[in-house]
C-alpha atoms as an extended CHARMM CRD file, in Angstrom:
* protein
*
       117  EXT
         1         1  MET       CA            -18.1170000000      -33.3020000000       -8.0680000000  PROA      1               0.0000000000
         2         2  PRO       CA            -17.5170000000      -31.7220000000       -5.2090000000  PROA      2               0.0000000000
         3         3  HSD       CA            -14.8680000000      -28.9190000000       -5.1430000000  PROA      3               0.0000000000
         4         4  HSD       CA            -11.9560000000      -29.7850000000       -3.0790000000  PROA      4               0.0000000000
         5         5  THR       CA             -9.9700000000      -27.1000000000       -2.0290000000  PROA      5               0.0000000000
         6         6  SER       CA             -5.5250000000      -27.7200000000       -0.8540000000  PROA      6               0.0000000000
         7         7  ASP       CA             -3.9460000000      -26.3290000000        1.1350000000  PROA      7               0.0000000000
         8         8  GLU       CA             -2.2120000000      -23.8450000000       -0.6280000000  PROA      8               0.0000000000
         9         9  MET       CA             -5.0360000000      -22.5120000000       -2.0020000000  PROA      9               0.0000000000
        10        10  ARG       CA             -6.7750000000      -22.0690000000        1.6270000000  PROA      10              0.0000000000
        11        11  GLU       CA             -3.8000000000      -20.1480000000        2.1440000000  PROA      11              0.0000000000
        12        12  CYS       CA             -4.3520000000      -17.9890000000       -0.8810000000  PROA      12              0.0000000000
        13        13  ILE       CA             -7.7960000000      -17.7060000000        0.0510000000  PROA      13              0.0000000000
        14        14  ASP       CA             -6.8230000000      -16.0980000000        3.7460000000  PROA      14              0.0000000000
        15        15  ARG       CA             -4.3540000000      -14.2520000000        2.3880000000  PROA      15              0.0000000000
        16        16  CYS       CA             -6.7870000000      -12.2530000000       -0.8170000000  PROA      16              0.0000000000
        17        17  GLN       CA             -9.4980000000      -12.1740000000        1.9920000000  PROA      17              0.0000000000
        18        18  THR       CA             -6.5830000000      -10.3050000000        4.8430000000  PROA      18              0.0000000000
        19        19  CYS       CA             -5.5150000000       -7.8120000000        2.1000000000  PROA      19              0.0000000000
        20        20  GLN       CA             -8.8710000000       -7.1520000000        0.8630000000  PROA      20              0.0000000000
        21        21  GLU       CA            -10.1300000000       -6.3850000000        4.5410000000  PROA      21              0.0000000000
        22        22  THR       CA             -6.2890000000       -4.9850000000        5.0790000000  PROA      22              0.0000000000
        23        23  CYS       CA             -6.6710000000       -2.3060000000        1.7480000000  PROA      23              0.0000000000
        24        24  LEU       CA            -10.4380000000       -1.3220000000        2.8510000000  PROA      24              0.0000000000
        25        25  ASP       CA             -9.0660000000       -0.8370000000        6.6320000000  PROA      25              0.0000000000
        26        26  VAL       CA             -5.9850000000        1.1810000000        5.0150000000  PROA      26              0.0000000000
        27        27  ILE       CA             -8.8520000000        4.0600000000        3.2680000000  PROA      27              0.0000000000
        28        28  THR       CA            -10.2610000000        5.3110000000        5.5290000000  PROA      28              0.0000000000
        29        29  HSD       CA             -7.2300000000        5.2090000000        7.2470000000  PROA      29              0.0000000000
        30        30  CYS       CA             -5.5870000000        7.3550000000        4.4320000000  PROA      30              0.0000000000
        31        31  LEU       CA             -8.6670000000        9.6710000000        3.8000000000  PROA      31              0.0000000000
        32        32  GLU       CA             -8.1650000000       10.9480000000        7.6940000000  PROA      32              0.0000000000
        33        33  LYS       CA             -4.9010000000       11.5570000000        7.5780000000  PROA      33              0.0000000000
        34        34  GLY       CA             -5.5500000000       13.5280000000        4.0990000000  PROA      34              0.0000000000
        35        35  GLY       CA             -2.7530000000       15.5300000000        1.9340000000  PROA      35              0.0000000000
        36        36  GLU       CA             -0.5040000000       12.4830000000       -0.1710000000  PROA      36              0.0000000000
        37        37  HSD       CA             -2.2570000000        9.9790000000        1.6310000000  PROA      37              0.0000000000
        38        38  ALA       CA             -5.6970000000       10.4810000000       -0.0630000000  PROA      38              0.0000000000
        39        39  ASP       CA             -4.6010000000       11.0390000000       -3.5030000000  PROA      39              0.0000000000
        40        40  ALA       CA             -7.7980000000       10.2050000000       -5.7280000000  PROA      40              0.0000000000
        41        41  GLU       CA             -5.2030000000        7.7830000000       -7.0760000000  PROA      41              0.0000000000
        42        42  HSD       CA             -3.5800000000        6.4290000000       -4.5430000000  PROA      42              0.0000000000
        43        43  ILE       CA             -7.6730000000        5.8450000000       -2.8760000000  PROA      43              0.0000000000
        44        44  ARG       CA             -8.1630000000        4.3570000000       -6.8220000000  PROA      44              0.0000000000
        45        45  MET       CA             -5.4080000000        1.9300000000       -6.2730000000  PROA      45              0.0000000000
        46        46  LEU       CA             -6.4340000000        0.6030000000       -2.7750000000  PROA      46              0.0000000000
        47        47  MET       CA            -10.1360000000        0.2700000000       -3.8710000000  PROA      47              0.0000000000
        48        48  VAL       CA             -8.8260000000       -2.0300000000       -6.9480000000  PROA      48              0.0000000000
        49        49  CYS       CA             -6.4270000000       -4.1860000000       -5.1670000000  PROA      49              0.0000000000
        50        50  ALA       CA             -9.7800000000       -5.0970000000       -2.8260000000  PROA      50              0.0000000000
        51        51  GLU       CA            -12.4980000000       -5.3910000000       -4.9910000000  PROA      51              0.0000000000
        52        52  ILE       CA             -9.7580000000       -8.1940000000       -6.9530000000  PROA      52              0.0000000000
        53        53  CYS       CA             -8.5950000000       -9.8550000000       -3.5900000000  PROA      53              0.0000000000
        54        54  GLY       CA            -12.1050000000       -9.8370000000       -2.8970000000  PROA      54              0.0000000000
        55        55  THR       CA            -13.0720000000      -11.3140000000       -6.3700000000  PROA      55              0.0000000000
        56        56  SER       CA            -10.2240000000      -14.2200000000       -6.8400000000  PROA      56              0.0000000000
        57        57  ALA       CA            -10.8370000000      -15.3170000000       -2.8730000000  PROA      57              0.0000000000
        58        58  ARG       CA            -14.5170000000      -15.9250000000       -4.1010000000  PROA      58              0.0000000000
        59        59  PHE       CA            -13.2440000000      -18.0140000000       -7.7360000000  PROA      59              0.0000000000
        60        60  MET       CA            -11.2470000000      -20.0740000000       -5.4660000000  PROA      60              0.0000000000
        61        61  LEU       CA            -14.1630000000      -20.5870000000       -2.9290000000  PROA      61              0.0000000000
        62        62  LEU       CA            -16.4820000000      -21.1700000000       -5.5120000000  PROA      62              0.0000000000
        63        63  GLY       CA            -13.6450000000      -23.3980000000       -7.0860000000  PROA      63              0.0000000000
        64        64  SER       CA            -14.3630000000      -21.6900000000      -10.6690000000  PROA      64              0.0000000000
        65        65  PRO       CA            -12.1870000000      -23.1810000000      -13.3440000000  PROA      65              0.0000000000
        66        66  TYR       CA            -11.0490000000      -19.3670000000      -13.8790000000  PROA      66              0.0000000000
        67        67  HSD       CA             -9.7000000000      -18.7010000000      -10.8900000000  PROA      67              0.0000000000
        68        68  THR       CA             -5.5360000000      -19.0280000000      -11.5480000000  PROA      68              0.0000000000
        69        69  ARG       CA             -6.3580000000      -16.3530000000      -14.1940000000  PROA      69              0.0000000000
        70        70  THR       CA             -7.9320000000      -14.1180000000      -11.6080000000  PROA      70              0.0000000000
        71        71  CYS       CA             -4.6850000000      -15.1510000000       -9.3490000000  PROA      71              0.0000000000
        72        72  GLU       CA             -2.2860000000      -14.0280000000      -11.7950000000  PROA      72              0.0000000000
        73        73  VAL       CA             -4.3510000000      -10.2690000000      -11.9540000000  PROA      73              0.0000000000
        74        74  CYS       CA             -4.7200000000      -10.3740000000       -8.3650000000  PROA      74              0.0000000000
        75        75  ALA       CA             -0.8360000000      -10.7670000000       -7.6100000000  PROA      75              0.0000000000
        76        76  ASP       CA              0.0470000000       -7.6660000000      -10.1650000000  PROA      76              0.0000000000
        77        77  VAL       CA             -2.3380000000       -5.6370000000       -8.5340000000  PROA      77              0.0000000000
        78        78  CYS       CA             -1.3020000000       -6.1900000000       -5.2000000000  PROA      78              0.0000000000
        79        79  GLN       CA              3.1800000000       -6.1120000000       -6.0770000000  PROA      79              0.0000000000
        80        80  ALA       CA              1.7070000000       -2.7740000000       -7.4210000000  PROA      80              0.0000000000
        81        81  CYS       CA             -0.3130000000       -1.5260000000       -4.3970000000  PROA      81              0.0000000000
        82        82  ALA       CA              2.4460000000       -2.8790000000       -1.9770000000  PROA      82              0.0000000000
        83        83  GLU       CA              4.4130000000       -0.1800000000       -4.1280000000  PROA      83              0.0000000000
        84        84  ASP       CA              2.4160000000        2.3560000000       -3.8740000000  PROA      84              0.0000000000
        85        85  CYS       CA              1.8850000000        1.6460000000        0.1510000000  PROA      85              0.0000000000
        86        86  ASP       CA              5.5070000000        2.1220000000       -0.0210000000  PROA      86              0.0000000000
        87        87  ARG       CA              6.0970000000        5.2780000000       -0.6350000000  PROA      87              0.0000000000
        88        88  PHE       CA              4.4500000000        6.5050000000        2.6960000000  PROA      88              0.0000000000
        89        89  ASP       CA              6.4060000000        6.1490000000        5.8040000000  PROA      89              0.0000000000
        90        90  ASP       CA              4.3870000000        4.7720000000        8.3450000000  PROA      90              0.0000000000
        91        91  ASP       CA              3.6860000000        1.7520000000       10.0000000000  PROA      91              0.0000000000
        92        92  MET       CA              0.3960000000        0.9080000000        8.6110000000  PROA      92              0.0000000000
        93        93  MET       CA              1.5070000000        1.9000000000        4.7470000000  PROA      93              0.0000000000
        94        94  LYS       CA              4.2330000000       -0.2490000000        5.2830000000  PROA      94              0.0000000000
        95        95  HSD       CA              2.2790000000       -3.2290000000        7.0180000000  PROA      95              0.0000000000
        96        96  CYS       CA             -0.1620000000       -2.9690000000        3.9140000000  PROA      96              0.0000000000
        97        97  ALA       CA              2.3310000000       -2.9970000000        1.7720000000  PROA      97              0.0000000000
        98        98  ASP       CA              3.6690000000       -6.3280000000        2.8300000000  PROA      98              0.0000000000
        99        99  VAL       CA             -0.0280000000       -8.0060000000        3.5880000000  PROA      99              0.0000000000
       100       100  CYS       CA              0.0200000000       -6.9850000000       -0.2080000000  PROA      100             0.0000000000
       101       101  ARG       CA              3.6030000000       -8.6320000000       -1.3910000000  PROA      101             0.0000000000
       102       102  ARG       CA              2.4720000000      -12.2980000000        0.6730000000  PROA      102             0.0000000000
       103       103  CYS       CA             -0.9640000000      -11.5880000000       -1.6270000000  PROA      103             0.0000000000
       104       104  ALA       CA              0.6020000000      -11.1730000000       -4.6880000000  PROA      104             0.0000000000
       105       105  GLU       CA              3.1310000000      -13.9720000000       -4.2060000000  PROA      105             0.0000000000
       106       106  ALA       CA              0.6100000000      -16.4960000000       -3.1030000000  PROA      106             0.0000000000
       107       107  CYS       CA             -1.5340000000      -15.9150000000       -5.7300000000  PROA      107             0.0000000000
       108       108  ARG       CA              1.8660000000      -15.7130000000       -7.6550000000  PROA      108             0.0000000000
       109       109  GLU       CA              1.8370000000      -19.2910000000       -6.8390000000  PROA      109             0.0000000000
       110       110  MET       CA             -2.0410000000      -19.9720000000       -7.5980000000  PROA      110             0.0000000000
       111       111  ALA       CA             -1.8760000000      -18.5870000000      -11.1940000000  PROA      111             0.0000000000
       112       112  ALA       CA              1.1410000000      -21.0950000000      -11.3720000000  PROA      112             0.0000000000
       113       113  THR       CA             -0.7470000000      -24.3920000000      -11.4930000000  PROA      113             0.0000000000
       114       114  ARG       CA             -2.6180000000      -23.5950000000      -14.8750000000  PROA      114             0.0000000000
       115       115  SER       CA              1.1210000000      -24.2350000000      -16.3760000000  PROA      115             0.0000000000
       116       116  ARG       CA              1.1060000000      -27.8460000000      -14.4310000000  PROA      116             0.0000000000
       117       117  ALA       CA             -2.7430000000      -28.3980000000      -14.6880000000  PROA      117             0.0000000000
């Protein structure tokens, strides 16, 4: 049976991939800035966010029936990452927080499809 990607799922995949890329870019930014930006817990949060976003996107692309579960975790991690990035007062960090929030929103909606299925 062929896998069909809905418009909502395509949007979620795009947001997950954008968030993954943004978090990876921000890791470099933070390490170059140093200080609090390079704090191990903050870098770890960005890495975890990038990983779950990539995993969620791949689960959706593969048509995995478990994608709603990865999206649920992804939404929680993205929200936490957004809050962590909001602590910093520079444009790159604010952009990352916004991207993480948009990804969390799309993933929450995707996770909710499990209860409707």
